[in-house]
Amino acid sequence: MTNEREILAERITNRLKELDLTARNVSIQATGKPDVIRDLQRRKSTPNGPTLARIADALQTTSDWLLGNVENPGQLRSEVSFHELPQGWREPGAGSIPLLGTAFCADLIIEQEGESVAIEQIQLEVDHTVRMIERPSALWNAPNAYAIYFQGSSMERRFYQGEIGIVDPRRPPSPGHIVLVKLNDGESQTVMTALVKELVRATSAYVELLQYNPEISFRIPRNRVEAMERIYRPDELLHL
């Protein structure tokens, strides 16, 4: 009898071929590690639920299909189902929002209480659209909404690498919200890097943020903050 690992390995291999993707790229996108997909194809392991869900997202399918529980590989139509880039997507009220490219970059070094601490930051590729995702109904009148892939592990227990966050620039964030903070170089308005953190407080002099992993509370001078926008999990938008 075919076991779960054999089904998983076969379906991952078939899906990679159908989408013309490499095991390494999907593995890095979903887990941040280059060999996870290869190990699954060799039937060396079975991923936990969150990891399997991120792999399924990267392969544009579902965990149930990868495990052989259903025969239809197509993702259920949902708030974050993927489709091709349509013409006119930048028009207000269009049915899609862009998923912008993100990448790792060097940690931001903050001097705090006489010590240097490393804060995880990302490169936000505002001119690169990875793909389009369906516009959540809660954002029907938010023409500037967009989505990002989470990178790194600094916000784990709330967001994991490879998950999608939806950014709504219209909604001012409050303490306790997860925010995307766009940083300039301190001398111009050009966005250089970005932080995904929890907002603790914002004053005219600084923005205080919380990183979860490792847990660090730190301050960024206000003149370095070009924009601060609230991030939602896709499921959060269902309740707005």
PDB file of N, CA, C and O in Angstrom, residues 1 18 35 37 68 77 88 110 128 151 173 199 214 229:
ATOM      1  N   MET A   1       0.849  -1.202   0.000  1.00  0.00           N
ATOM      2  CA  MET A   1       0.000   0.000   0.000  1.00  0.00           C
ATOM      3  C   MET A   1       0.884   1.253   0.000  1.00  0.00           C
ATOM      4  O   MET A   1       1.877   1.310   0.702  1.00  0.00           O
ATOM      5  N   GLU A  18       4.640  20.557 -13.266  1.00  0.00           N
ATOM      6  CA  GLU A  18       3.518  21.271 -13.865  1.00  0.00           C
ATOM      7  C   GLU A  18       3.727  22.782 -13.838  1.00  0.00           C
ATOM      8  O   GLU A  18       3.371  23.489 -14.782  1.00  0.00           O
ATOM      9  N   ASP A  35      16.900  22.643   1.207  1.00  0.00           N
ATOM     10  CA  ASP A  35      16.842  21.198   0.951  1.00  0.00           C
ATOM     11  C   ASP A  35      15.597  20.510   1.477  1.00  0.00           C
ATOM     12  O   ASP A  35      15.497  19.276   1.400  1.00  0.00           O
ATOM     13  N   ILE A  37      12.416  20.456   0.395  1.00  0.00           N
ATOM     14  CA  ILE A  37      11.647  19.787  -0.658  1.00  0.00           C
ATOM     15  C   ILE A  37      12.398  18.559  -1.160  1.00  0.00           C
ATOM     16  O   ILE A  37      11.802  17.498  -1.374  1.00  0.00           O
ATOM     17  N   GLY A  68      -2.786  13.389  -0.453  1.00  0.00           N
ATOM     18  CA  GLY A  68      -3.593  12.365  -1.094  1.00  0.00           C
ATOM     19  C   GLY A  68      -5.008  12.265  -0.579  1.00  0.00           C
ATOM     20  O   GLY A  68      -5.717  11.304  -0.891  1.00  0.00           O
ATOM     21  N   ARG A  77     -11.109  28.288  -4.113  1.00  0.00           N
ATOM     22  CA  ARG A  77     -11.198  29.724  -4.363  1.00  0.00           C
ATOM     23  C   ARG A  77     -11.336  30.430  -3.025  1.00  0.00           C
ATOM     24  O   ARG A  77     -12.255  30.170  -2.256  1.00  0.00           O
ATOM     25  N   GLY A  88      -5.031  46.356 -16.394  1.00  0.00           N
ATOM     26  CA  GLY A  88      -5.779  47.342 -15.649  1.00  0.00           C
ATOM     27  C   GLY A  88      -5.861  47.087 -14.164  1.00  0.00           C
ATOM     28  O   GLY A  88      -6.721  47.639 -13.490  1.00  0.00           O
ATOM     29  N   ILE A 110      20.919  48.328  16.025  1.00  0.00           N
ATOM     30  CA  ILE A 110      20.387  49.378  16.881  1.00  0.00           C
ATOM     31  C   ILE A 110      21.226  49.460  18.151  1.00  0.00           C
ATOM     32  O   ILE A 110      21.527  48.444  18.777  1.00  0.00           O
ATOM     33  N   HIS A 128       8.539  45.301  -8.135  1.00  0.00           N
ATOM     34  CA  HIS A 128       8.493  43.927  -8.625  1.00  0.00           C
ATOM     35  C   HIS A 128       7.251  43.230  -8.082  1.00  0.00           C
ATOM     36  O   HIS A 128       7.120  43.010  -6.886  1.00  0.00           O
ATOM     37  N   GLN A 151       9.340  37.195   5.363  1.00  0.00           N
ATOM     38  CA  GLN A 151      10.678  36.623   5.321  1.00  0.00           C
ATOM     39  C   GLN A 151      11.217  36.536   6.747  1.00  0.00           C
ATOM     40  O   GLN A 151      10.920  37.372   7.587  1.00  0.00           O
ATOM     41  N   PRO A 173      -2.348  52.512  11.947  1.00  0.00           N
ATOM     42  CA  PRO A 173      -2.140  51.475  12.956  1.00  0.00           C
ATOM     43  C   PRO A 173      -2.179  52.035  14.371  1.00  0.00           C
ATOM     44  O   PRO A 173      -1.911  53.211  14.606  1.00  0.00           O
ATOM     45  N   LEU A 199       3.704  47.358  16.622  1.00  0.00           N
ATOM     46  CA  LEU A 199       3.806  48.749  17.063  1.00  0.00           C
ATOM     47  C   LEU A 199       3.551  48.829  18.564  1.00  0.00           C
ATOM     48  O   LEU A 199       2.522  48.366  19.061  1.00  0.00           O
ATOM     49  N   PRO A 214      14.415  37.049  18.343  1.00  0.00           N
ATOM     50  CA  PRO A 214      14.311  37.129  19.798  1.00  0.00           C
ATOM     51  C   PRO A 214      13.529  38.378  20.196  1.00  0.00           C
ATOM     52  O   PRO A 214      13.475  39.350  19.451  1.00  0.00           O
ATOM     53  N   GLU A 229       2.519  51.157   7.853  1.00  0.00           N
ATOM     54  CA  GLU A 229       1.245  50.667   7.349  1.00  0.00           C
ATOM     55  C   GLU A 229       0.850  49.372   8.042  1.00  0.00           C
ATOM     56  O   GLU A 229       1.694  48.514   8.309  1.00  0.00           O
TER      57      GLU A 229
END
